Short mmCIF file of C-alpha atoms in Angstrom, two decimals:
data_model
loop_
_atom_site.label_atom_id
_atom_site.label_comp_id
_atom_site.label_asym_id
_atom_site.label_seq_id
_atom_site.Cartn_x
_atom_site.Cartn_y
_atom_site.Cartn_z
CA UNK A 798 -52.93 39.20 64.55
CA UNK A 799 -56.39 40.71 64.05
CA UNK A 800 -57.35 42.54 60.86
CA UNK A 801 -56.95 45.81 62.72
CA UNK A 802 -53.45 44.84 63.77
CA UNK A 803 -52.33 43.91 60.25
CA UNK A 804 -53.80 47.09 58.74
CA UNK A 805 -52.07 49.18 61.38
CA UNK A 806 -48.81 47.38 60.68
CA UNK A 807 -49.23 48.11 56.98
CA UNK A 808 -49.88 51.78 57.67
CA UNK A 809 -46.83 52.01 59.93
CA UNK A 810 -44.74 50.40 57.20
CA UNK A 811 -45.78 53.13 54.76
CA UNK A 812 -44.70 55.82 57.24
CA UNK A 813 -41.42 54.01 57.92
CA UNK A 814 -40.74 53.57 54.21
CA UNK A 815 -41.38 57.22 53.44
CA UNK A 816 -39.11 58.23 56.33
CA UNK A 817 -36.29 56.07 54.97
CA UNK A 818 -36.67 57.51 51.47
CA UNK A 819 -36.83 61.07 52.85
CA UNK A 820 -33.65 60.28 54.80
CA UNK A 821 -31.77 59.53 51.61
CA UNK A 822 -32.00 55.72 51.52
CA UNK A 823 -32.31 54.37 47.97
CA UNK A 824 -35.86 53.30 47.13
CA UNK A 825 -34.93 49.72 46.26
CA UNK A 826 -33.06 49.29 49.56
CA UNK A 827 -35.81 50.89 51.63
CA UNK A 828 -38.66 48.95 49.97
CA UNK A 829 -36.89 45.58 50.21
CA UNK A 830 -35.92 46.18 53.85
CA UNK A 831 -39.37 47.29 55.00
CA UNK A 832 -41.08 44.55 53.00
CA UNK A 833 -38.79 41.85 54.39
CA UNK A 834 -39.15 43.01 58.00
CA UNK A 835 -42.90 43.24 57.56
CA UNK A 836 -43.10 39.70 56.18
CA UNK A 837 -40.95 38.47 59.06
CA UNK A 838 -43.26 40.08 61.60
CA UNK A 839 -46.34 38.48 60.00
CA UNK A 840 -45.06 35.11 58.83
CA UNK A 841 -41.80 34.50 60.64
CA UNK A 842 -38.19 34.70 59.49
CA UNK A 843 -38.13 31.46 57.49
CA UNK A 844 -41.25 32.37 55.53
CA UNK A 845 -39.95 35.92 54.99
CA UNK A 846 -36.67 34.63 53.55
CA UNK A 847 -38.54 32.28 51.25
CA UNK A 848 -41.03 34.90 50.06
CA UNK A 849 -38.36 37.57 49.61
CA UNK A 850 -36.34 35.14 47.51
CA UNK A 851 -39.13 33.74 45.37
CA UNK A 852 -41.47 36.72 44.86
CA UNK A 853 -39.14 38.88 42.69
CA UNK A 854 -38.29 35.95 40.43
CA UNK A 855 -41.86 34.67 40.19
CA UNK A 856 -43.07 38.08 39.05
CA UNK A 857 -40.08 39.41 37.10
CA UNK A 858 -39.55 36.18 35.13
CA UNK A 859 -42.75 37.06 33.30
CA UNK A 860 -42.42 37.43 29.52
CA UNK A 861 -43.94 40.91 29.59
CA UNK A 862 -41.04 42.32 31.61
CA UNK A 863 -38.65 41.76 28.69
CA UNK A 864 -40.28 44.66 26.86
CA UNK A 865 -38.47 47.18 29.09
CA UNK A 866 -34.86 46.55 27.97
CA UNK A 867 -36.02 46.36 24.34
CA UNK A 868 -37.59 49.82 24.49
CA UNK A 869 -34.58 51.24 26.31
CA UNK A 870 -32.22 49.74 23.73
CA UNK A 871 -34.13 51.39 20.86
CA UNK A 872 -33.47 54.82 22.34
CA UNK A 873 -29.75 54.27 22.92
CA UNK A 874 -29.26 52.80 19.44
CA UNK A 875 -31.10 55.78 17.90
CA UNK A 876 -28.75 58.12 19.73
CA UNK A 877 -25.62 56.28 18.61
CA UNK A 878 -26.97 56.07 15.05
CA UNK A 879 -27.00 59.87 14.98
CA UNK A 880 -30.75 60.04 14.44
CA UNK A 881 -31.25 62.49 17.30
CA UNK A 882 -29.38 65.28 15.56
CA UNK A 883 -31.11 64.42 12.28
CA UNK A 884 -34.58 64.78 13.79
CA UNK A 885 -33.64 68.13 15.34
CA UNK A 886 -32.23 69.41 12.04
CA UNK A 887 -35.36 68.29 10.20
CA UNK A 888 -37.59 70.07 12.71
CA UNK A 889 -35.45 73.22 12.48
CA UNK A 890 -35.72 73.26 8.70
CA UNK A 891 -39.49 72.88 8.77
CA UNK A 892 -40.50 75.23 11.62
CA UNK A 893 -37.42 77.36 12.27
CA UNK A 894 -38.97 80.47 10.75
CA UNK A 895 -41.80 80.54 13.32
CA UNK A 896 -41.58 82.82 16.37
CA UNK A 897 -39.28 80.92 18.71
CA UNK A 898 -38.53 78.58 15.82
CA UNK A 899 -35.58 76.77 17.43
CA UNK A 900 -37.54 76.25 20.64
CA UNK A 901 -40.49 74.91 18.64
CA UNK A 902 -38.12 72.67 16.68
CA UNK A 903 -36.73 71.34 19.96
CA UNK A 904 -40.21 70.34 21.15
CA UNK A 905 -41.01 68.63 17.85
CA UNK A 906 -37.62 66.90 17.85
CA UNK A 907 -38.04 65.65 21.42
CA UNK A 908 -41.50 64.36 20.50
CA UNK A 909 -40.03 62.55 17.49
CA UNK A 910 -37.17 61.10 19.51
CA UNK A 911 -39.60 60.13 22.28
CA UNK A 912 -41.26 57.82 19.76
CA UNK A 913 -38.10 55.69 19.81
CA UNK A 914 -36.97 56.39 23.38
CA UNK A 915 -38.89 55.49 26.51
CA UNK A 916 -36.79 57.54 28.95
CA UNK A 917 -37.51 61.18 29.78
CA UNK A 918 -34.19 61.92 31.44
CA UNK A 919 -32.26 60.42 28.52
CA UNK A 920 -34.21 62.61 26.10
CA UNK A 921 -33.44 65.76 28.10
CA UNK A 922 -29.77 64.79 28.35
CA UNK A 923 -29.47 64.22 24.59
CA UNK A 924 -31.11 67.51 23.63
CA UNK A 925 -29.16 69.42 26.24
CA UNK A 926 -26.15 68.58 24.07
CA UNK A 927 -27.82 69.12 20.69
CA UNK A 928 -30.54 71.78 20.90
CA UNK A 929 -29.46 73.87 23.88
CA UNK A 930 -26.17 75.07 22.33
CA UNK A 931 -28.04 75.95 19.12
CA UNK A 932 -30.59 78.10 20.94
CA UNK A 933 -28.03 79.86 23.11
CA UNK A 934 -25.79 80.42 20.09
CA UNK A 935 -28.66 82.13 18.24
CA UNK A 936 -29.28 84.53 21.10
CA UNK A 937 -32.17 82.80 22.89
CA UNK A 938 -32.63 83.63 26.57
CA UNK A 939 -31.00 81.10 28.86
CA UNK A 940 -34.06 80.36 31.01
CA UNK A 941 -36.49 79.58 28.19
CA UNK A 942 -33.86 77.56 26.30
CA UNK A 943 -33.15 75.32 29.30
CA UNK A 944 -36.84 75.09 30.18
CA UNK A 945 -37.73 73.91 26.67
CA UNK A 946 -35.21 71.08 26.82
CA UNK A 947 -36.33 69.99 30.30
CA UNK A 948 -40.02 70.08 29.38
CA UNK A 949 -39.51 68.49 25.97
CA UNK A 950 -37.87 65.50 27.61
CA UNK A 951 -41.02 64.76 29.60
CA UNK A 952 -42.84 63.80 26.39
CA UNK A 953 -41.03 60.44 26.42
CA UNK A 954 -43.12 59.46 29.44
CA UNK A 955 -46.31 59.32 27.37
CA UNK A 956 -45.37 58.80 23.74
CA UNK A 957 -44.83 55.08 23.04
CA UNK A 958 -42.57 53.27 23.60
CA UNK A 959 -42.76 54.54 27.19
CA UNK A 960 -40.94 52.63 29.89
CA UNK A 961 -42.99 54.12 32.71
CA UNK A 962 -46.26 53.09 31.02
CA UNK A 963 -44.93 49.53 30.83
CA UNK A 964 -44.18 49.61 34.56
CA UNK A 965 -47.66 50.98 35.29
CA UNK A 966 -49.23 48.24 33.17
CA UNK A 967 -47.33 45.51 35.00
CA UNK A 968 -48.21 46.78 38.48
CA UNK A 969 -51.84 47.59 37.57
CA UNK A 970 -52.14 44.27 35.71
CA UNK A 971 -53.71 45.86 32.66
CA UNK A 972 -53.00 45.63 28.92
CA UNK A 973 -49.58 47.08 28.16
CA UNK A 974 -50.36 47.27 24.44
CA UNK A 975 -53.50 49.34 25.03
CA UNK A 976 -51.68 51.54 27.54
CA UNK A 977 -48.92 52.35 25.06
CA UNK A 978 -51.41 53.13 22.29
CA UNK A 979 -53.45 55.22 24.74
CA UNK A 980 -50.40 57.41 25.37
CA UNK A 981 -49.98 58.31 21.70
CA UNK A 982 -52.67 61.01 21.31
CA UNK A 983 -52.15 62.63 24.77
CA UNK A 984 -48.38 62.63 24.15
CA UNK A 985 -48.56 64.47 20.87
CA UNK A 986 -51.38 66.66 22.22
CA UNK A 987 -48.96 67.73 24.96
CA UNK A 988 -46.35 68.51 22.30
CA UNK A 989 -48.89 70.58 20.32
CA UNK A 990 -49.87 72.54 23.43
CA UNK A 991 -46.17 73.19 24.13
CA UNK A 992 -45.75 74.50 20.58
CA UNK A 993 -48.73 76.83 20.88
CA UNK A 994 -47.42 78.07 24.21
CA UNK A 995 -44.00 78.84 22.73
CA UNK A 996 -45.42 80.68 19.71
CA UNK A 997 -47.56 82.77 22.10
CA UNK A 998 -44.64 83.54 24.42
CA UNK A 999 -42.25 84.50 21.63
CA UNK A 1000 -44.86 86.61 19.83
CA UNK A 1001 -45.65 88.46 23.04
CA UNK A 1002 -41.97 88.89 23.90
CA UNK A 1003 -39.71 88.74 20.79
CA UNK A 1004 -36.74 89.41 23.05
CA UNK A 1005 -36.82 85.76 24.15
CA UNK A 1006 -35.16 84.79 20.89
CA UNK A 1007 -35.18 85.50 17.14
CA UNK A 1008 -37.09 83.57 14.50
CA UNK A 1009 -35.04 81.57 12.02
CA UNK A 1010 -34.93 81.70 8.24
CA UNK A 1011 -37.22 79.89 5.81
CA UNK A 1012 -35.83 76.92 3.87
CA UNK A 1013 -36.74 75.87 0.32
CA UNK A 1014 -39.03 72.88 -0.20
CA UNK A 1015 -36.13 70.85 -1.62
CA UNK A 1016 -34.23 71.02 1.66
CA UNK A 1017 -37.36 70.20 3.64
CA UNK A 1018 -37.94 67.04 1.63
CA UNK A 1019 -34.27 66.08 1.94
CA UNK A 1020 -34.48 66.46 5.73
CA UNK A 1021 -37.32 63.94 5.87
CA UNK A 1022 -35.14 61.26 4.32
CA UNK A 1023 -32.65 61.69 7.15
CA UNK A 1024 -35.24 60.71 9.76
CA UNK A 1025 -36.53 57.68 7.86
CA UNK A 1026 -35.03 55.38 10.53
CA UNK A 1027 -37.17 56.90 13.25
CA UNK A 1028 -40.22 56.84 10.97
CA UNK A 1029 -39.77 53.12 10.28
CA UNK A 1030 -39.41 52.27 13.97
CA UNK A 1031 -42.47 54.37 14.84
CA UNK A 1032 -44.52 52.48 12.24
CA UNK A 1033 -43.30 49.15 13.61
CA UNK A 1034 -44.10 50.07 17.21
CA UNK A 1035 -47.49 51.67 16.58
CA UNK A 1036 -48.51 49.30 13.79
CA UNK A 1037 -47.52 46.18 15.71
CA UNK A 1038 -49.33 47.28 18.86
CA UNK A 1039 -52.43 48.69 17.18
CA UNK A 1040 -53.10 45.74 14.90
CA UNK A 1041 -52.24 43.19 17.55
CA UNK A 1042 -49.94 41.38 15.11
CA UNK A 1043 -47.06 41.76 17.59
CA UNK A 1044 -47.00 41.62 21.37
CA UNK A 1045 -45.38 44.61 23.13
CA UNK A 1046 -42.21 42.55 23.64
CA UNK A 1047 -42.12 41.46 19.99
CA UNK A 1048 -42.70 45.07 19.00
CA UNK A 1049 -39.77 46.21 21.11
CA UNK A 1050 -37.52 43.47 19.70
CA UNK A 1051 -38.47 44.31 16.11
CA UNK A 1052 -37.90 48.03 16.71
CA UNK A 1053 -34.52 47.38 18.33
CA UNK A 1054 -33.47 45.11 15.45
CA UNK A 1055 -34.38 47.71 12.80
CA UNK A 1056 -32.57 50.43 14.75
CA UNK A 1057 -29.55 48.15 15.02
CA UNK A 1058 -29.52 47.80 11.23
CA UNK A 1059 -29.54 51.60 10.86
CA UNK A 1060 -26.52 51.74 13.16
CA UNK A 1061 -24.61 49.04 11.29
CA UNK A 1062 -25.16 50.51 7.83
CA UNK A 1063 -24.13 54.05 8.73
CA UNK A 1064 -20.94 55.16 7.01
CA UNK A 1065 -19.41 56.29 10.31
CA UNK A 1066 -20.46 53.16 12.21
CA UNK A 1067 -18.18 52.19 15.09
CA UNK A 1068 -18.39 48.95 17.00
CA UNK A 1069 -17.65 50.77 20.24
CA UNK A 1070 -20.82 52.86 19.80
CA UNK A 1071 -22.93 49.72 19.66
CA UNK A 1072 -21.13 48.38 22.73
CA UNK A 1073 -21.91 51.63 24.56
CA UNK A 1074 -25.59 51.34 23.60
CA UNK A 1075 -25.80 47.81 24.97
CA UNK A 1076 -23.93 48.67 28.16
CA UNK A 1077 -26.09 51.72 28.83
CA UNK A 1078 -29.18 49.60 28.26
CA UNK A 1079 -27.93 47.03 30.78
CA UNK A 1080 -27.20 49.72 33.38
CA UNK A 1081 -30.59 51.44 33.06
CA UNK A 1082 -32.50 48.15 32.91
CA UNK A 1083 -30.68 46.84 35.98
CA UNK A 1084 -31.54 49.97 37.93
CA UNK A 1085 -35.22 49.72 37.01
CA UNK A 1086 -35.42 45.99 37.72
CA UNK A 1087 -33.73 46.46 41.10
CA UNK A 1088 -36.48 48.91 42.09
CA UNK A 1089 -39.21 46.63 40.71
CA UNK A 1090 -37.90 43.55 42.55
CA UNK A 1091 -37.62 45.41 45.84
CA UNK A 1092 -41.09 46.94 45.54
CA UNK A 1093 -42.58 43.53 44.71
CA UNK A 1094 -41.33 42.27 48.09
CA UNK A 1095 -42.98 45.22 49.77
CA UNK A 1096 -46.18 44.75 47.75
CA UNK A 1097 -46.35 41.10 48.84
CA UNK A 1098 -46.18 42.25 52.45
CA UNK A 1099 -48.91 44.87 51.86
CA UNK A 1100 -51.09 42.16 50.37
CA UNK A 1101 -50.89 40.18 53.62
CA UNK A 1102 -51.82 43.26 55.68
CA UNK A 1103 -54.92 43.99 53.61
CA UNK A 1104 -54.09 47.70 53.74
CA UNK A 1105 -54.82 48.50 50.03
CA UNK A 1106 -58.37 47.14 50.25
CA UNK A 1107 -58.93 48.79 53.65
CA UNK A 1108 -57.86 52.18 52.29
CA UNK A 1109 -60.04 51.70 49.21
CA UNK A 1110 -63.04 50.86 51.37
CA UNK A 1111 -62.38 53.87 53.61
CA UNK A 1112 -62.06 56.31 50.69
CA UNK A 1113 -65.14 54.91 48.97
CA UNK A 1114 -67.14 55.51 52.13
CA UNK A 1115 -66.85 59.30 51.62
CA UNK A 1116 -70.08 60.86 50.41
CA UNK A 1117 -68.44 63.12 47.83
CA UNK A 1118 -68.21 63.26 44.07
CA UNK A 1119 -65.66 60.75 42.76
CA UNK A 1120 -63.82 63.50 40.87
CA UNK A 1121 -63.11 65.24 44.17
CA UNK A 1122 -61.34 62.08 45.34
CA UNK A 1123 -59.52 61.79 42.01
CA UNK A 1124 -58.22 65.36 42.24
CA UNK A 1125 -57.13 64.74 45.85
CA UNK A 1126 -55.17 61.67 44.69
CA UNK A 1127 -53.52 63.67 41.90
CA UNK A 1128 -52.57 66.46 44.31
CA UNK A 1129 -51.05 63.82 46.56
CA UNK A 1130 -48.86 62.75 43.65
CA UNK A 1131 -47.79 66.36 43.06
CA UNK A 1132 -46.55 66.56 46.66
CA UNK A 1133 -44.96 63.11 46.54
CA UNK A 1134 -43.24 63.97 43.28
CA UNK A 1135 -41.38 66.77 45.02
CA UNK A 1136 -39.36 64.18 46.92
CA UNK A 1137 -39.29 61.01 44.78
CA UNK A 1138 -38.55 60.02 41.19
CA UNK A 1139 -41.48 58.98 39.01
CA UNK A 1140 -40.75 55.24 38.79
CA UNK A 1141 -40.28 54.81 42.54
CA UNK A 1142 -43.32 56.96 43.26
CA UNK A 1143 -45.58 54.86 41.04
CA UNK A 1144 -44.23 51.52 42.18
CA UNK A 1145 -44.69 52.33 45.86
CA UNK A 1146 -48.17 53.84 45.62
CA UNK A 1147 -50.00 51.96 42.86
CA UNK A 1148 -50.73 48.84 44.94
CA UNK A 1149 -52.67 51.09 47.33
CA UNK A 1150 -54.16 53.53 44.81
CA UNK A 1151 -55.34 51.15 42.06
CA UNK A 1152 -58.04 49.40 44.19
CA UNK A 1153 -59.45 52.83 45.04
CA UNK A 1154 -59.48 53.98 41.41
CA UNK A 1155 -61.23 50.80 40.27
CA UNK A 1156 -63.69 51.12 43.14
CA UNK A 1157 -64.51 54.65 42.03
CA UNK A 1158 -65.39 53.31 38.58
CA UNK A 1159 -62.54 54.94 36.66
CA UNK A 1160 -60.90 53.18 33.74
CA UNK A 1161 -57.42 52.03 34.81
CA UNK A 1162 -55.90 52.74 31.37
CA UNK A 1163 -57.29 56.28 31.41
CA UNK A 1164 -56.02 56.77 34.96
CA UNK A 1165 -52.60 55.44 33.94
CA UNK A 1166 -52.25 58.13 31.29
CA UNK A 1167 -53.40 60.83 33.73
CA UNK A 1168 -50.98 59.56 36.36
CA UNK A 1169 -48.02 59.44 33.96
CA UNK A 1170 -48.89 62.98 32.89
CA UNK A 1171 -48.69 63.96 36.55
CA UNK A 1172 -45.30 62.26 36.70
CA UNK A 1173 -44.24 64.48 33.78
CA UNK A 1174 -45.21 67.53 35.82
CA UNK A 1175 -43.05 66.30 38.70
CA UNK A 1176 -40.06 66.07 36.33
CA UNK A 1177 -39.96 69.86 35.90
CA UNK A 1178 -41.06 71.13 39.32
CA UNK A 1179 -38.81 71.88 42.32
CA UNK A 1180 -37.25 70.67 44.51
CA UNK A 1181 -36.53 67.38 42.67
CA UNK A 1182 -37.48 68.20 39.06
CA UNK A 1183 -35.27 65.43 37.71
CA UNK A 1184 -35.23 66.67 34.11
CA UNK A 1185 -34.12 70.11 35.29
CA UNK A 1186 -31.25 68.51 37.19
CA UNK A 1187 -30.31 66.53 34.07
CA UNK A 1188 -30.08 69.76 32.06
CA UNK A 1189 -27.99 71.30 34.82
CA UNK A 1190 -25.77 68.21 34.87
CA UNK A 1191 -25.01 68.63 31.17
CA UNK A 1192 -24.73 72.44 31.45
CA UNK A 1193 -23.57 73.25 35.01
CA UNK A 1194 -23.02 76.86 33.91
CA UNK A 1195 -26.82 77.34 33.85
CA UNK A 1196 -28.16 77.95 37.41
CA UNK A 1197 -30.94 75.69 38.63
CA UNK A 1198 -33.24 78.63 39.33
CA UNK A 1199 -32.99 79.66 35.67
CA UNK A 1200 -33.95 76.17 34.50
CA UNK A 1201 -36.97 75.99 36.83
CA UNK A 1202 -37.94 79.52 35.76
CA UNK A 1203 -37.87 78.49 32.10
CA UNK A 1204 -39.88 75.34 32.81
CA UNK A 1205 -42.62 77.19 34.75
CA UNK A 1206 -44.82 78.01 31.70
CA UNK A 1207 -44.79 74.33 30.74
CA UNK A 1208 -46.06 73.44 34.21
CA UNK A 1209 -49.11 75.61 33.52
CA UNK A 1210 -49.55 73.95 30.11
CA UNK A 1211 -49.34 70.49 31.69
CA UNK A 1212 -51.96 71.31 34.31
CA UNK A 1213 -54.28 72.50 31.51
CA UNK A 1214 -53.60 69.26 29.61
CA UNK A 1215 -54.45 67.14 32.66
CA UNK A 1216 -57.71 69.08 33.04
CA UNK A 1217 -58.52 68.45 29.38
CA UNK A 1218 -57.82 64.71 29.67
CA UNK A 1219 -60.04 64.48 32.75
CA UNK A 1220 -62.85 66.45 31.11
CA UNK A 1221 -62.68 64.50 27.82
CA UNK A 1222 -61.65 60.88 28.58
CA UNK A 1223 -62.13 59.91 24.92
CA UNK A 1224 -58.89 61.73 24.09
CA UNK A 1225 -57.19 58.87 25.90
CA UNK A 1226 -59.56 55.99 25.28
CA UNK A 1227 -60.69 56.38 21.67
CA UNK A 1228 -57.56 54.95 20.02
CA UNK A 1229 -57.10 51.90 22.33
CA UNK A 1230 -60.83 51.15 22.00
CA UNK A 1231 -60.30 50.73 18.24
CA UNK A 1232 -57.56 48.15 18.72
CA UNK A 1233 -57.87 44.48 17.87
CA UNK A 1234 -58.25 42.51 21.08
#
């Protein structure tokens, strides 16, 4: 085939893949199928079978992939150790007296839990069971209560240890350690902006929910001791990554081991809880790896077509400011996020987008944080809005329209945050630039 033929074939494969996904075919099935058929058309059936069999193993057998199950395990162990409720109670004691105190406490608690959990949907599911009943029981409006839990869960996408940042780092072939550290400041900045938004909303409209009562200093100090497990794991993760003393995988293993100890030494420890944590980790990890393996087959096919480089060259030929192209790419992700989950969306598009971003002269770590922030936005916007569906799954008595209504102010806050990160790249890059190489 000529170069034109292979590029056209690659473009047709993208259209075919999107059509399959839009038709309800699972991403890992669609990507593997299109990738395999594409390889067969270019290299023949024997070569396609060989490449489809070897490519997933050759890539996924990499040491860096083992960080994913470690980070996932930390979150499930923290949940079964009871640390989720402890962090919410501590936040409630410290900030409950503020306007919208329970909602503010929920955001702070989700941020704290996000520092030991790399999964947004898991975070929303946990706090739908812990924080949502508390807010509704205290007379908070249903929409804002559900919206807070859905939006709070998105913080796990940025705050390390973040599973989606690990996936981005693997596909973009950039430093996972620096990526995770780069997500720290933007993640907690997002949480701070959420808090300011809630205080503003509840001050303007006290009918959204009452403020709580103030607690004495003694109780505040006692509440800190109850979240010491999370604090220790956070120090291990951030300290190990920042100093370079531990690789991301070693950091995940050390964090999981410490969290396991907190589980074992709890007075109400049950062996079945640990078994559940391990089984849930296996299930989630298997799902993620299935998508990664399938997409790697498709990416190998795209590499043969030359489509990513052709698209990059075409986009770079435009005589416009590079930020115009960047914003167009981000808007494309907003539309795509209406129909796909974040992991699948990133895995399918990054092989095409990354060459363009590098060609435009943008830092790939900075872009990764921006892109994951866009993925957070997609988690709370219709029609998919996965975190909103998670909240509805836990509380089916709350209509979906109410949850999306409550999450709408956080969409505005997220857009403002993205604008801030684009305008001031040092918010993202300063901390990783200080790291030991």
